[in-house]
Coordinates of C-alpha atoms and ligand atoms in Angstrom, one line a residue:
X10 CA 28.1 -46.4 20.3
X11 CA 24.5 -46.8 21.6
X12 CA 23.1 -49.8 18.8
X13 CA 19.7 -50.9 18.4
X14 CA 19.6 -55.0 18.2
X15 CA 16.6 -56.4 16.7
X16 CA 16.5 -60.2 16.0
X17 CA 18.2 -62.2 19.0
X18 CA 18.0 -65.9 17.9
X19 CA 20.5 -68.2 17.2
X20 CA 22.9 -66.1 14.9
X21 CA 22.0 -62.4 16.6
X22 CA 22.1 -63.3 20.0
X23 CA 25.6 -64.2 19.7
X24 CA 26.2 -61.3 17.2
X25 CA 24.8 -59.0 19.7
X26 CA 27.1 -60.3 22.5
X27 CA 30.1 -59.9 20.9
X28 CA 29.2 -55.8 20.2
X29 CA 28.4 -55.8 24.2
X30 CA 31.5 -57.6 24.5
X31 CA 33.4 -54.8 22.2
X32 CA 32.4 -52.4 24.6
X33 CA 28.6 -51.0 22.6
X34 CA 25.5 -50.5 24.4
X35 CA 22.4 -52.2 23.0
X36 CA 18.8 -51.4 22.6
X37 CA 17.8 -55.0 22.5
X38 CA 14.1 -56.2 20.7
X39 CA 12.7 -59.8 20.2
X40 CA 9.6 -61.5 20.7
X41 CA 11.3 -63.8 22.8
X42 CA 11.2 -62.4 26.3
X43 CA 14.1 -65.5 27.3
X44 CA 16.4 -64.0 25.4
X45 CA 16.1 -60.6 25.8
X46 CA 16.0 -61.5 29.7
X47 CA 19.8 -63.1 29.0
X48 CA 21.7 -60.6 26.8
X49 CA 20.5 -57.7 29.6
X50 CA 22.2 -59.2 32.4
X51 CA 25.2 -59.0 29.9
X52 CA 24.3 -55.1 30.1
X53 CA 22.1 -54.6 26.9
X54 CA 18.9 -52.5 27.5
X55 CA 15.5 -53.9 26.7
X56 CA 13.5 -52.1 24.3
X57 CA 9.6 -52.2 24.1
X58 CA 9.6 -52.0 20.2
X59 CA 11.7 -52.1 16.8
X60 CA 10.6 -48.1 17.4
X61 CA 11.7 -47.4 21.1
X62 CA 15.1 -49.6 20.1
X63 CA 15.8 -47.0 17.3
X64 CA 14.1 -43.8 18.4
X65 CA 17.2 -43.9 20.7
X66 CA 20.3 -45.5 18.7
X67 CA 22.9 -44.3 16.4
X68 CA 22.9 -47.0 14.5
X69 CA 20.6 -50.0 14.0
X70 CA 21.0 -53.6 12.9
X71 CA 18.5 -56.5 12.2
X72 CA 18.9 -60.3 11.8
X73 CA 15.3 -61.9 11.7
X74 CA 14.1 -64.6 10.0
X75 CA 12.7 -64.2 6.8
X76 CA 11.4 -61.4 4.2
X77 CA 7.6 -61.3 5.8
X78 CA 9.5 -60.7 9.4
X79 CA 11.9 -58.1 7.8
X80 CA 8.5 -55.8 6.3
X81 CA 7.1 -55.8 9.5
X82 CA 9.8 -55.2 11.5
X83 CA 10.6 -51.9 9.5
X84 CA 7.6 -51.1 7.9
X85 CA 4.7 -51.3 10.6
X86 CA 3.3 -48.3 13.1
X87 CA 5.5 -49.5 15.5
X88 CA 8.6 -50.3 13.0
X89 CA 12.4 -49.1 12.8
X90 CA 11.4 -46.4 10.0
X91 CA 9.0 -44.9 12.4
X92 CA 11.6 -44.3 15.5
X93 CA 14.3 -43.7 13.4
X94 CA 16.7 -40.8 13.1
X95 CA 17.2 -38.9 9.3
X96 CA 20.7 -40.0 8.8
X97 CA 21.4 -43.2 11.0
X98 CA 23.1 -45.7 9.6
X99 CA 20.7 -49.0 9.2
X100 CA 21.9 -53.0 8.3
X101 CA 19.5 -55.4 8.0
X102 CA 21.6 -58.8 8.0
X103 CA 18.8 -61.2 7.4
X104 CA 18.9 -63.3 4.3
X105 CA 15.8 -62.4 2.2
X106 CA 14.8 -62.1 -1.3
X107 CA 16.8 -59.0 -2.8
X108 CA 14.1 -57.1 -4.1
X109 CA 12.6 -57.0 -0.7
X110 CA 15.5 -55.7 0.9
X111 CA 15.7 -53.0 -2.3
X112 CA 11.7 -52.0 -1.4
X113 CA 12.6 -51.3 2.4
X114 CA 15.7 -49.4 1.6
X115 CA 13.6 -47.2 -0.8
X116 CA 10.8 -46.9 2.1
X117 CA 14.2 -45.7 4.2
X118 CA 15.7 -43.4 1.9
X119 CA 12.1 -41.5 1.6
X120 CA 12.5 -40.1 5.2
X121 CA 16.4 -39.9 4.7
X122 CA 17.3 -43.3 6.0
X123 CA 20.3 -45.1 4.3
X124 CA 20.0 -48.7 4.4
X125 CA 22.2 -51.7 3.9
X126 CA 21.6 -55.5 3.5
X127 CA 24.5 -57.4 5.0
X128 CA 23.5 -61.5 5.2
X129 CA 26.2 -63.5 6.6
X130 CA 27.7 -66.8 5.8
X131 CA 29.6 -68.8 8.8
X132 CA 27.0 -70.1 10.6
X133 CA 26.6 -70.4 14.3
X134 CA 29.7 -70.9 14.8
X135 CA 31.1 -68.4 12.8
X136 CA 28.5 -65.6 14.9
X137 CA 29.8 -66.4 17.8
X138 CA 33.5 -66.7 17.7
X139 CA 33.3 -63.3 16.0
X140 CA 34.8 -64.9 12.0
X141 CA 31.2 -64.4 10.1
X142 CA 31.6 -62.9 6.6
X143 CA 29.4 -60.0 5.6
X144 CA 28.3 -59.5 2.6
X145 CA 27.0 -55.8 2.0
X146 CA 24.9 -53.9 -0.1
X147 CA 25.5 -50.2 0.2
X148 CA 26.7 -46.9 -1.1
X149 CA 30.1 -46.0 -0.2
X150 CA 29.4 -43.5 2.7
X151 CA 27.4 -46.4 4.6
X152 CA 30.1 -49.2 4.4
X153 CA 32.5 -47.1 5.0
X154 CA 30.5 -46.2 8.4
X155 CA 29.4 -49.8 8.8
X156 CA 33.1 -51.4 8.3
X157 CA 34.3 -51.1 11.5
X158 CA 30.9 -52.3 13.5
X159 CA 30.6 -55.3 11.4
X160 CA 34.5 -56.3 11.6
X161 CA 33.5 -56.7 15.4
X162 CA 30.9 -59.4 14.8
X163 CA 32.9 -60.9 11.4
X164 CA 36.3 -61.5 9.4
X165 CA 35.6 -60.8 5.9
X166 CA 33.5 -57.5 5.1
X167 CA 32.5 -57.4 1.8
X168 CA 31.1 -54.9 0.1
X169 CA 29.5 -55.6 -3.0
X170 CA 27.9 -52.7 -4.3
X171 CA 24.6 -51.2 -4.1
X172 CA 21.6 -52.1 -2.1
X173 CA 20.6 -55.6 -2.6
X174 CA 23.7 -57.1 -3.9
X175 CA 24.6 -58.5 -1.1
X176 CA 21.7 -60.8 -0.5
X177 CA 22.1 -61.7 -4.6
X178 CA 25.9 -62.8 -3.7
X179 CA 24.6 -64.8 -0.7
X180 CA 21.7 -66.3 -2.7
X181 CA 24.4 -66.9 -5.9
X182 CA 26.6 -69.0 -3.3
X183 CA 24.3 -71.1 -1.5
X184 CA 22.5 -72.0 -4.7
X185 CA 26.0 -73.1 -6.0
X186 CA 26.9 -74.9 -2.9
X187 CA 23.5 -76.9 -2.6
X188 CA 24.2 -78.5 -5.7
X189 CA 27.7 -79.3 -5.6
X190 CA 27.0 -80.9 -2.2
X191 CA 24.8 -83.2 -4.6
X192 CA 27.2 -83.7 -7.1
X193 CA 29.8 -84.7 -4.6
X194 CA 27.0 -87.3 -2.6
X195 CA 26.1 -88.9 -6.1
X196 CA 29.8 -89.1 -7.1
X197 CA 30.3 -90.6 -3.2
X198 CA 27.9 -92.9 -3.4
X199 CA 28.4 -94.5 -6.9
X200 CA 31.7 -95.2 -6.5
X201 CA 31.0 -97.1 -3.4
X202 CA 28.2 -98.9 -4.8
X203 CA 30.9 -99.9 -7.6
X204 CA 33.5 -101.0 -5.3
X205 CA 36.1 -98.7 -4.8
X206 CA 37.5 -97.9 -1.4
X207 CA 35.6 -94.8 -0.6
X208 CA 38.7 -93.1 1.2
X209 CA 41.0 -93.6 -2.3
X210 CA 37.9 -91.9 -4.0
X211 CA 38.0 -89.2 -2.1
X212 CA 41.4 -88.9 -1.8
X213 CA 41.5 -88.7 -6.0
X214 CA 38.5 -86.3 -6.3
X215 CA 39.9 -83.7 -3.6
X216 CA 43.2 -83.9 -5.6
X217 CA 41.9 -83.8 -9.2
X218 CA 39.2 -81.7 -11.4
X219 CA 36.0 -82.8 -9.1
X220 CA 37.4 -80.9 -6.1
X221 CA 35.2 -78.4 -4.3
X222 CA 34.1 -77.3 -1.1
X223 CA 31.6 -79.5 -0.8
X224 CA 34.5 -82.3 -1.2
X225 CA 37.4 -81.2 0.4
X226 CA 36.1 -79.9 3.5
X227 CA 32.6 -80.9 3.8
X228 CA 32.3 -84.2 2.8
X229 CA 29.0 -85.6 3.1
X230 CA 30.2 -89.5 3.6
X231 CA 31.0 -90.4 7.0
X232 CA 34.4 -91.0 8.0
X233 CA 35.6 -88.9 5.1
X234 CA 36.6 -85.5 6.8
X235 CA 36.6 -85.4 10.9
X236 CA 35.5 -82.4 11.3
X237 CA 32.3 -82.4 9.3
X238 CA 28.9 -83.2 9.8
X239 CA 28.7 -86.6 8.1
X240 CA 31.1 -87.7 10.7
X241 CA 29.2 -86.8 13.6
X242 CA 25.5 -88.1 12.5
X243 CA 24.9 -85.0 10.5
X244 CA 24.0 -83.0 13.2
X245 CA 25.2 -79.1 14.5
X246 CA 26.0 -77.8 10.6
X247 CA 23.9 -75.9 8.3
X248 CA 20.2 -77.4 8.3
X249 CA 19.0 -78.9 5.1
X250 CA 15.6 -76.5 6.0
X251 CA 17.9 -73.5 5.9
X252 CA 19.5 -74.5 2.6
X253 CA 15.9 -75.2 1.0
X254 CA 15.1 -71.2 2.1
X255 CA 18.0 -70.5 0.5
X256 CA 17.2 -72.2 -2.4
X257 CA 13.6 -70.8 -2.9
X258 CA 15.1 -67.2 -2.6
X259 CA 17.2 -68.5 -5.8
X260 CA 14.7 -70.1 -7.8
X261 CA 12.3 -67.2 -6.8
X262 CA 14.7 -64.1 -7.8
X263 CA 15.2 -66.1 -11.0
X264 CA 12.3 -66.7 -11.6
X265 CA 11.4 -62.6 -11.2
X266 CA 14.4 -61.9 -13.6
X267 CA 13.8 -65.1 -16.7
X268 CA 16.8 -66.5 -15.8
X269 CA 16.7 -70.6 -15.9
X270 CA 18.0 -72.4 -13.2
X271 CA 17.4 -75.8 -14.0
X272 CA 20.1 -77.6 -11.6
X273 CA 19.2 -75.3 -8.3
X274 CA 15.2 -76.4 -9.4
X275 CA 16.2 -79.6 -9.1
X276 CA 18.3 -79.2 -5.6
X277 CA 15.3 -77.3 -4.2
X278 CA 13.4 -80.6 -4.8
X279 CA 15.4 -83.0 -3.4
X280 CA 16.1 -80.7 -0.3
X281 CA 12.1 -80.2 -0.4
X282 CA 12.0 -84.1 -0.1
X283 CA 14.6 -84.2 2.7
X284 CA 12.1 -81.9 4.8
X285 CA 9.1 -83.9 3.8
X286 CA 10.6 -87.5 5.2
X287 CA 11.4 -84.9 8.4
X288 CA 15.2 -85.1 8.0
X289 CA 14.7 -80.8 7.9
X290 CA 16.7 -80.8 11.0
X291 CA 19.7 -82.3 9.8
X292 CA 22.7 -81.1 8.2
X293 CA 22.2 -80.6 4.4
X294 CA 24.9 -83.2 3.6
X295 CA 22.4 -86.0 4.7
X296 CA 21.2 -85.5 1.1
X297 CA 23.5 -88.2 0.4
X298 CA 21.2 -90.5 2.4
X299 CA 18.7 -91.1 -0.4
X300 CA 21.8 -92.2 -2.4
X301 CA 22.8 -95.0 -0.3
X302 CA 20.6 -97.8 1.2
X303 CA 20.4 -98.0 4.4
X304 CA 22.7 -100.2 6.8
Ligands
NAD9 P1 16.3 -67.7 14.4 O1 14.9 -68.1 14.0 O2 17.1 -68.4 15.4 O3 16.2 -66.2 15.0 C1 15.3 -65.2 14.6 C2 14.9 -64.3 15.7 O4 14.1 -63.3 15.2 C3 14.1 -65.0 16.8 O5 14.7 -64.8 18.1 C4 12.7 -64.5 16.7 O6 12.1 -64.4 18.0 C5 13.0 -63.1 16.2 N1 11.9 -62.4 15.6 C6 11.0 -63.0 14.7 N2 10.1 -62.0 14.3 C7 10.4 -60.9 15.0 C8 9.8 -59.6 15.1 N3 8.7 -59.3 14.4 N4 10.3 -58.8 16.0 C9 11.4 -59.0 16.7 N5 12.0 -60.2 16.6 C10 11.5 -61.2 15.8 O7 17.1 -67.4 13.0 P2 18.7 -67.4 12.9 O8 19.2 -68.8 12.7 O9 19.2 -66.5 13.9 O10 18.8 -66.7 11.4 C11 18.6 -65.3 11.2 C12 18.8 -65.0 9.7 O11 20.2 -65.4 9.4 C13 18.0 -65.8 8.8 O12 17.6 -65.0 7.7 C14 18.8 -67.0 8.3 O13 18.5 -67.4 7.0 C15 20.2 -66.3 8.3 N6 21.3 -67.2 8.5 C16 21.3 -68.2 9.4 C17 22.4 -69.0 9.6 C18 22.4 -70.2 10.6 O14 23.3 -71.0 10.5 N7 21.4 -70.2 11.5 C19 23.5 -68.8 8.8 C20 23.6 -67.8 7.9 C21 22.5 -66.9 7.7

């Protein structure tokens, strides 16, 4: 299938390779010539706008960085809805607010567009070894069309329900997890300061009521869980700066719909202070840091 690829950075470039890899071509468009320069020695064609790419695809995805970029990208003179086909298939797999990705499907459907959001959750990682979740917004006919594509880039394909939906479950989730990851570093961190053996606490919360993700399998004291973060200096997981986006597209679509959200307020600040003392970069777990003193 001939695909138009706009957004190469660090979760489509690896997206995009695994559809070349699946045997698609690519209409390939990014600002950054670097990349572009690297996926078309993989075979992908370079396109000279979001316009050329989809003037000449039969279907076309988009994974850029925020709302503003998603607008522009399919709304300007030389935008997606301007090149594109009545009746191609269109997935925008950005995370953005979902009332933003409800305006550009509208714009879409006006000139017979159908439109899907489809944000992801699995990280870098997950984009490229090919095990990203997708979680869709769409009528029927479109995830049923889009299905197969995405199960080439990701495991779980979701779909849950119309347009917009899936950026609210993505939102719903990440607002969840950035305050259990709190929780779990306050819960850490006050038991060590009280003198229990920080292993035996753990071992007692990931077996009892206080269990979670954020405990189990993410566990933001060091030494807790090999695998994660905390045990490698916080580094290479999901950026405490990705998390705070995450959690101002929460606290903004509640805001927009009067629903309180007093504990993902709160998370938003601390995360906001995290990026103010330029700890941004880390993984979000190093929230725990401003529990304990330093060593
Ligand atoms: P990124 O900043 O690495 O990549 C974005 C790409 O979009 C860049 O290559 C940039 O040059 C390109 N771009 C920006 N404006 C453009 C324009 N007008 N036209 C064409 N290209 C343009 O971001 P990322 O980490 O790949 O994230 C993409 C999206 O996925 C974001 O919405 C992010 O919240 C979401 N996400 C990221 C992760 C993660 O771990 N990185 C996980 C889940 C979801």
């Amino acid at each position: 299938m001939r695909i138009a690829f706009i957004g190469l950075g660090n979760m489509g470039a690896p997206m995009a390779r695994n559809l070349i890899k699946a045997g698609h071509q690519l209409n390939l468009f990014d600002l950054n010539k670097t990349v572009l320069a690297e996926l078309a020695e993989l075979g992908g064609q370079i396109s000279s706008s979001p316009r050329d790419a989809a003037q000449q695809s039969e279907l076309v995805i988009t994974m850029l960085p925020a709302a503003a970029h998603v607008r522009g990208v399919y709304l300007n003179e030389d935008g997606v809805l301007a090149g594109v086909k009545a009746g191609t298939p269109v997935v925008d797999c950005s995370t953005i607010d979902p009332q933003t990705a409800r305006d550009v499907a509208a714009a879409a459907a006006k000139q017979g567009v159908d439109l899907a959001d489809a944000p992801v959750s699995g990280g870098t990682g997950g984009a490229a070894a090919g095990t990203l979740t997708f979680m869709v917004g769409a009528s029927d006919a479109l995830f049923a069309t889009l299905q197969p594509v995405l199960a080439q880039m990701g495991r779980n394909i979701v779909h849950c329900g119309d347009v917009g939906t899936g950026q609210i479950a993505k939102i719903c989730n990440n607002l969840l997890l950035g305050i259990s990851m709190i929780g779990v570093s306050e819960a850490m961190a006050l038991g060590n300061a009280l003198g229990i053996d920080i292993k035996v606490l753990a071992g007692i919360i990931n077996s009892s009521t206080g269990r979670c993700w954020s405990s189990d399998t993410y566990n933001p004291w060091p030494g807790i869980i090999e695998t994660a973060p905390a045990s490698r200096g916080y580094t290479g997981g999901f950026g405490a700066e990705l998390m705070l986006k995450d959690l101002g597209l929460a606290t903004e679509a509640a805001r927009q719909a009067h629903q309180p959200v007093i504990l993902g307020a709160v998370a938003q600040q601390l995360y906001q202070a995290m990026s103010l003392r330029g700890e941004g970069g880390k993984d979000f777990s190093a929230i725990v840091e401003g529990y304990r003193k330093p060593e």
